[in-house]
Amino acid sequence: MERKNNGTEGRLPTLAPLANPYVPFQLECPPQYEPRKALVRGTMFPGLDLPFMGMVNQQEQPVTPKTELQTLAFMIQELALYLDTHPNDMEALELYRKYQQIYHKGMMEFNEERPLKHGLPAKGERYRWLDDPWPWEYAANKEG
């Protein structure tokens, strides 16, 4: 039995999205969280910090070389996304460059101790990628 649609019933296409996201448009030079708070909040821009049901992450990351690298990588990604829509913001571009330099210097220093990514071992060095501890082994990686 087929029902006729006289315009009073809505129909969804077969692959209709369940929700339509909305992200507020940012103005140039928006306020920013300091890097460690940005990592915990999930954005470096307070204007985009829209906690689900008012729940706010108040936890703090321990200050270790790994969390510092994680924070820098997060800030670099946040700035890259911002610069995609605001390519003329020279202040953000300079901050992006600064974080990139600090991150690469930190990665070089950290990789001497234990590689964070696959890479080319130095001549005469053994393959160390599988050496313990793994990054997710919290107790073994906790620095005291």
PDB file of C-alpha atoms in Angstrom:
ATOM      1  CA  MET A   1       0.000   0.000   0.000  1.00  0.00           C
ATOM      2  CA  GLU A   2       1.631   3.227  -1.190  1.00  0.00           C
ATOM      3  CA  ARG A   3       1.011   6.517   0.602  1.00  0.00           C
ATOM      4  CA  LYS A   4       0.847   9.711  -1.390  1.00  0.00           C
ATOM      5  CA  ASN A   5       3.004  12.597  -0.265  1.00  0.00           C
ATOM      6  CA  ASN A   6       1.044  15.828  -0.571  1.00  0.00           C
ATOM      7  CA  GLY A   7       3.850  17.967   0.861  1.00  0.00           C
ATOM      8  CA  THR A   8       2.875  17.406   4.470  1.00  0.00           C
ATOM      9  CA  GLU A   9       5.429  14.642   5.082  1.00  0.00           C
ATOM     10  CA  GLY A  10       9.143  15.209   4.990  1.00  0.00           C
ATOM     11  CA  ARG A  11      11.387  12.712   3.286  1.00  0.00           C
ATOM     12  CA  LEU A  12      15.056  12.165   3.849  1.00  0.00           C
ATOM     13  CA  PRO A  13      17.365  11.130   1.046  1.00  0.00           C
ATOM     14  CA  THR A  14      18.820   7.656   1.425  1.00  0.00           C
ATOM     15  CA  LEU A  15      22.183   8.982   2.669  1.00  0.00           C
ATOM     16  CA  ALA A  16      20.927  11.935   4.683  1.00  0.00           C
ATOM     17  CA  PRO A  17      23.268  13.239   7.400  1.00  0.00           C
ATOM     18  CA  LEU A  18      22.131  12.784  10.978  1.00  0.00           C
ATOM     19  CA  ALA A  19      23.191  16.291  11.939  1.00  0.00           C
ATOM     20  CA  ASN A  20      24.476  19.473  10.389  1.00  0.00           C
ATOM     21  CA  PRO A  21      27.525  20.771  12.224  1.00  0.00           C
ATOM     22  CA  TYR A  22      28.082  24.450  12.805  1.00  0.00           C
ATOM     23  CA  VAL A  23      31.426  26.042  13.584  1.00  0.00           C
ATOM     24  CA  PRO A  24      31.451  29.744  14.361  1.00  0.00           C
ATOM     25  CA  PHE A  25      33.503  31.807  11.912  1.00  0.00           C
ATOM     26  CA  GLN A  26      36.605  33.280  13.501  1.00  0.00           C
ATOM     27  CA  LEU A  27      37.672  36.873  13.150  1.00  0.00           C
ATOM     28  CA  GLU A  28      41.330  37.692  12.540  1.00  0.00           C
ATOM     29  CA  CYS A  29      43.642  37.698  15.581  1.00  0.00           C
ATOM     30  CA  PRO A  30      41.239  35.944  17.992  1.00  0.00           C
ATOM     31  CA  PRO A  31      42.150  35.510  21.669  1.00  0.00           C
ATOM     32  CA  GLN A  32      44.124  32.349  22.442  1.00  0.00           C
ATOM     33  CA  TYR A  33      44.562  29.977  25.348  1.00  0.00           C
ATOM     34  CA  GLU A  34      48.092  29.341  26.524  1.00  0.00           C
ATOM     35  CA  PRO A  35      49.360  26.094  24.889  1.00  0.00           C
ATOM     36  CA  ARG A  36      48.963  23.655  27.812  1.00  0.00           C
ATOM     37  CA  LYS A  37      45.394  24.814  28.490  1.00  0.00           C
ATOM     38  CA  ALA A  38      44.607  24.665  24.750  1.00  0.00           C
ATOM     39  CA  LEU A  39      45.630  20.996  24.614  1.00  0.00           C
ATOM     40  CA  VAL A  40      43.338  20.109  27.521  1.00  0.00           C
ATOM     41  CA  ARG A  41      40.428  22.179  26.170  1.00  0.00           C
ATOM     42  CA  GLY A  42      40.783  20.770  22.636  1.00  0.00           C
ATOM     43  CA  THR A  43      41.160  24.165  20.952  1.00  0.00           C
ATOM     44  CA  MET A  44      43.509  27.095  21.235  1.00  0.00           C
ATOM     45  CA  PHE A  45      40.694  29.577  20.657  1.00  0.00           C
ATOM     46  CA  PRO A  46      38.280  30.396  23.496  1.00  0.00           C
ATOM     47  CA  GLY A  47      35.679  31.443  20.908  1.00  0.00           C
ATOM     48  CA  LEU A  48      35.566  27.851  19.615  1.00  0.00           C
ATOM     49  CA  ASP A  49      35.538  26.282  23.073  1.00  0.00           C
ATOM     50  CA  LEU A  50      31.957  25.080  23.245  1.00  0.00           C
ATOM     51  CA  PRO A  51      31.835  22.327  25.907  1.00  0.00           C
ATOM     52  CA  PHE A  52      29.250  19.608  25.375  1.00  0.00           C
ATOM     53  CA  MET A  53      26.455  20.028  27.920  1.00  0.00           C
ATOM     54  CA  GLY A  54      28.618  22.496  29.851  1.00  0.00           C
ATOM     55  CA  MET A  55      31.157  19.833  30.833  1.00  0.00           C
ATOM     56  CA  VAL A  56      34.641  21.337  30.880  1.00  0.00           C
ATOM     57  CA  ASN A  57      37.884  19.376  31.010  1.00  0.00           C
ATOM     58  CA  GLN A  58      39.872  20.843  33.903  1.00  0.00           C
ATOM     59  CA  GLN A  59      42.617  18.218  33.985  1.00  0.00           C
ATOM     60  CA  GLU A  60      46.233  19.198  33.529  1.00  0.00           C
ATOM     61  CA  GLN A  61      48.873  17.280  31.643  1.00  0.00           C
ATOM     62  CA  PRO A  62      52.085  16.481  33.518  1.00  0.00           C
ATOM     63  CA  VAL A  63      55.041  18.528  32.314  1.00  0.00           C
ATOM     64  CA  THR A  64      57.332  16.036  30.575  1.00  0.00           C
ATOM     65  CA  PRO A  65      59.277  16.192  27.309  1.00  0.00           C
ATOM     66  CA  LYS A  66      56.583  14.035  25.650  1.00  0.00           C
ATOM     67  CA  THR A  67      53.684  16.215  26.752  1.00  0.00           C
ATOM     68  CA  GLU A  68      55.598  19.328  25.690  1.00  0.00           C
ATOM     69  CA  LEU A  69      56.048  17.807  22.218  1.00  0.00           C
ATOM     70  CA  GLN A  70      52.379  16.785  22.174  1.00  0.00           C
ATOM     71  CA  THR A  71      51.360  20.331  23.110  1.00  0.00           C
ATOM     72  CA  LEU A  72      53.546  21.843  20.385  1.00  0.00           C
ATOM     73  CA  ALA A  73      52.197  19.406  17.775  1.00  0.00           C
ATOM     74  CA  PHE A  74      48.643  20.314  18.820  1.00  0.00           C
ATOM     75  CA  MET A  75      49.320  24.052  18.570  1.00  0.00           C
ATOM     76  CA  ILE A  76      50.933  23.602  15.145  1.00  0.00           C
ATOM     77  CA  GLN A  77      47.849  21.737  13.903  1.00  0.00           C
ATOM     78  CA  GLU A  78      45.457  24.311  15.394  1.00  0.00           C
ATOM     79  CA  LEU A  79      47.380  27.156  13.763  1.00  0.00           C
ATOM     80  CA  ALA A  80      47.496  25.302  10.429  1.00  0.00           C
ATOM     81  CA  LEU A  81      43.698  24.949  10.490  1.00  0.00           C
ATOM     82  CA  TYR A  82      43.307  28.621  11.424  1.00  0.00           C
ATOM     83  CA  LEU A  83      45.725  29.714   8.680  1.00  0.00           C
ATOM     84  CA  ASP A  84      43.699  27.709   6.133  1.00  0.00           C
ATOM     85  CA  THR A  85      40.925  30.284   6.567  1.00  0.00           C
ATOM     86  CA  HIS A  86      43.053  33.288   7.603  1.00  0.00           C
ATOM     87  CA  PRO A  87      46.197  33.115   5.424  1.00  0.00           C
ATOM     88  CA  ASN A  88      46.977  36.820   5.861  1.00  0.00           C
ATOM     89  CA  ASP A  89      47.220  36.766   9.663  1.00  0.00           C
ATOM     90  CA  MET A  90      50.962  37.393   9.941  1.00  0.00           C
ATOM     91  CA  GLU A  91      50.957  37.134  13.749  1.00  0.00           C
ATOM     92  CA  ALA A  92      49.502  33.606  13.555  1.00  0.00           C
ATOM     93  CA  LEU A  93      51.944  32.684  10.778  1.00  0.00           C
ATOM     94  CA  GLU A  94      54.894  33.851  12.884  1.00  0.00           C
ATOM     95  CA  LEU A  95      53.624  31.859  15.879  1.00  0.00           C
ATOM     96  CA  TYR A  96      53.214  28.820  13.576  1.00  0.00           C
ATOM     97  CA  ARG A  97      56.839  29.174  12.431  1.00  0.00           C
ATOM     98  CA  LYS A  98      58.058  29.596  16.023  1.00  0.00           C
ATOM     99  CA  TYR A  99      56.222  26.465  17.225  1.00  0.00           C
ATOM    100  CA  GLN A 100      57.502  24.483  14.197  1.00  0.00           C
ATOM    101  CA  GLN A 101      61.112  25.392  15.032  1.00  0.00           C
ATOM    102  CA  ILE A 102      60.747  24.517  18.726  1.00  0.00           C
ATOM    103  CA  TYR A 103      58.947  21.273  17.848  1.00  0.00           C
ATOM    104  CA  HIS A 104      61.594  20.123  15.366  1.00  0.00           C
ATOM    105  CA  LYS A 105      64.404  20.937  17.810  1.00  0.00           C
ATOM    106  CA  GLY A 106      62.574  19.018  20.562  1.00  0.00           C
ATOM    107  CA  MET A 107      61.936  16.050  18.260  1.00  0.00           C
ATOM    108  CA  MET A 108      65.614  15.851  17.337  1.00  0.00           C
ATOM    109  CA  GLU A 109      66.621  15.879  21.016  1.00  0.00           C
ATOM    110  CA  PHE A 110      63.933  13.394  22.037  1.00  0.00           C
ATOM    111  CA  ASN A 111      64.622  11.012  19.138  1.00  0.00           C
ATOM    112  CA  GLU A 112      68.216  10.655  20.338  1.00  0.00           C
ATOM    113  CA  GLU A 113      66.801   8.970  23.455  1.00  0.00           C
ATOM    114  CA  ARG A 114      63.835   7.036  21.951  1.00  0.00           C
ATOM    115  CA  PRO A 115      62.253   7.487  18.518  1.00  0.00           C
ATOM    116  CA  LEU A 116      58.644   8.692  18.482  1.00  0.00           C
ATOM    117  CA  LYS A 117      58.159   7.797  14.808  1.00  0.00           C
ATOM    118  CA  HIS A 118      59.628   5.366  12.335  1.00  0.00           C
ATOM    119  CA  GLY A 119      62.718   6.836  10.817  1.00  0.00           C
ATOM    120  CA  LEU A 120      66.034   6.069   9.267  1.00  0.00           C
ATOM    121  CA  PRO A 121      68.438   4.798  11.942  1.00  0.00           C
ATOM    122  CA  ALA A 122      71.862   6.422  11.929  1.00  0.00           C
ATOM    123  CA  LYS A 123      74.675   4.403  10.366  1.00  0.00           C
ATOM    124  CA  GLY A 124      75.845   1.788  12.852  1.00  0.00           C
ATOM    125  CA  GLU A 125      72.718   2.202  15.025  1.00  0.00           C
ATOM    126  CA  ARG A 126      70.319  -0.689  15.515  1.00  0.00           C
ATOM    127  CA  TYR A 127      66.579  -0.528  14.805  1.00  0.00           C
ATOM    128  CA  ARG A 128      65.035   0.703  18.112  1.00  0.00           C
ATOM    129  CA  TRP A 129      61.389   1.281  17.240  1.00  0.00           C
ATOM    130  CA  LEU A 130      60.181  -1.787  19.155  1.00  0.00           C
ATOM    131  CA  ASP A 131      62.147  -0.999  22.327  1.00  0.00           C
ATOM    132  CA  ASP A 132      60.053  -0.613  25.484  1.00  0.00           C
ATOM    133  CA  PRO A 133      58.343   1.371  26.914  1.00  0.00           C
ATOM    134  CA  TRP A 134      55.602   2.203  24.444  1.00  0.00           C
ATOM    135  CA  PRO A 135      54.136   5.734  24.630  1.00  0.00           C
ATOM    136  CA  TRP A 136      50.824   4.481  26.080  1.00  0.00           C
ATOM    137  CA  GLU A 137      52.511   2.615  28.944  1.00  0.00           C
ATOM    138  CA  TYR A 138      51.852   5.375  31.451  1.00  0.00           C
ATOM    139  CA  ALA A 139      53.691   4.030  34.493  1.00  0.00           C
ATOM    140  CA  ALA A 140      56.838   3.206  32.516  1.00  0.00           C
ATOM    141  CA  ASN A 141      56.837   6.610  30.816  1.00  0.00           C
ATOM    142  CA  LYS A 142      56.005   8.723  33.852  1.00  0.00           C
ATOM    143  CA  GLU A 143      58.918  10.908  34.671  1.00  0.00           C
ATOM    144  CA  GLY A 144      59.372  11.614  38.340  1.00  0.00           C
TER     145      GLY A 144
END
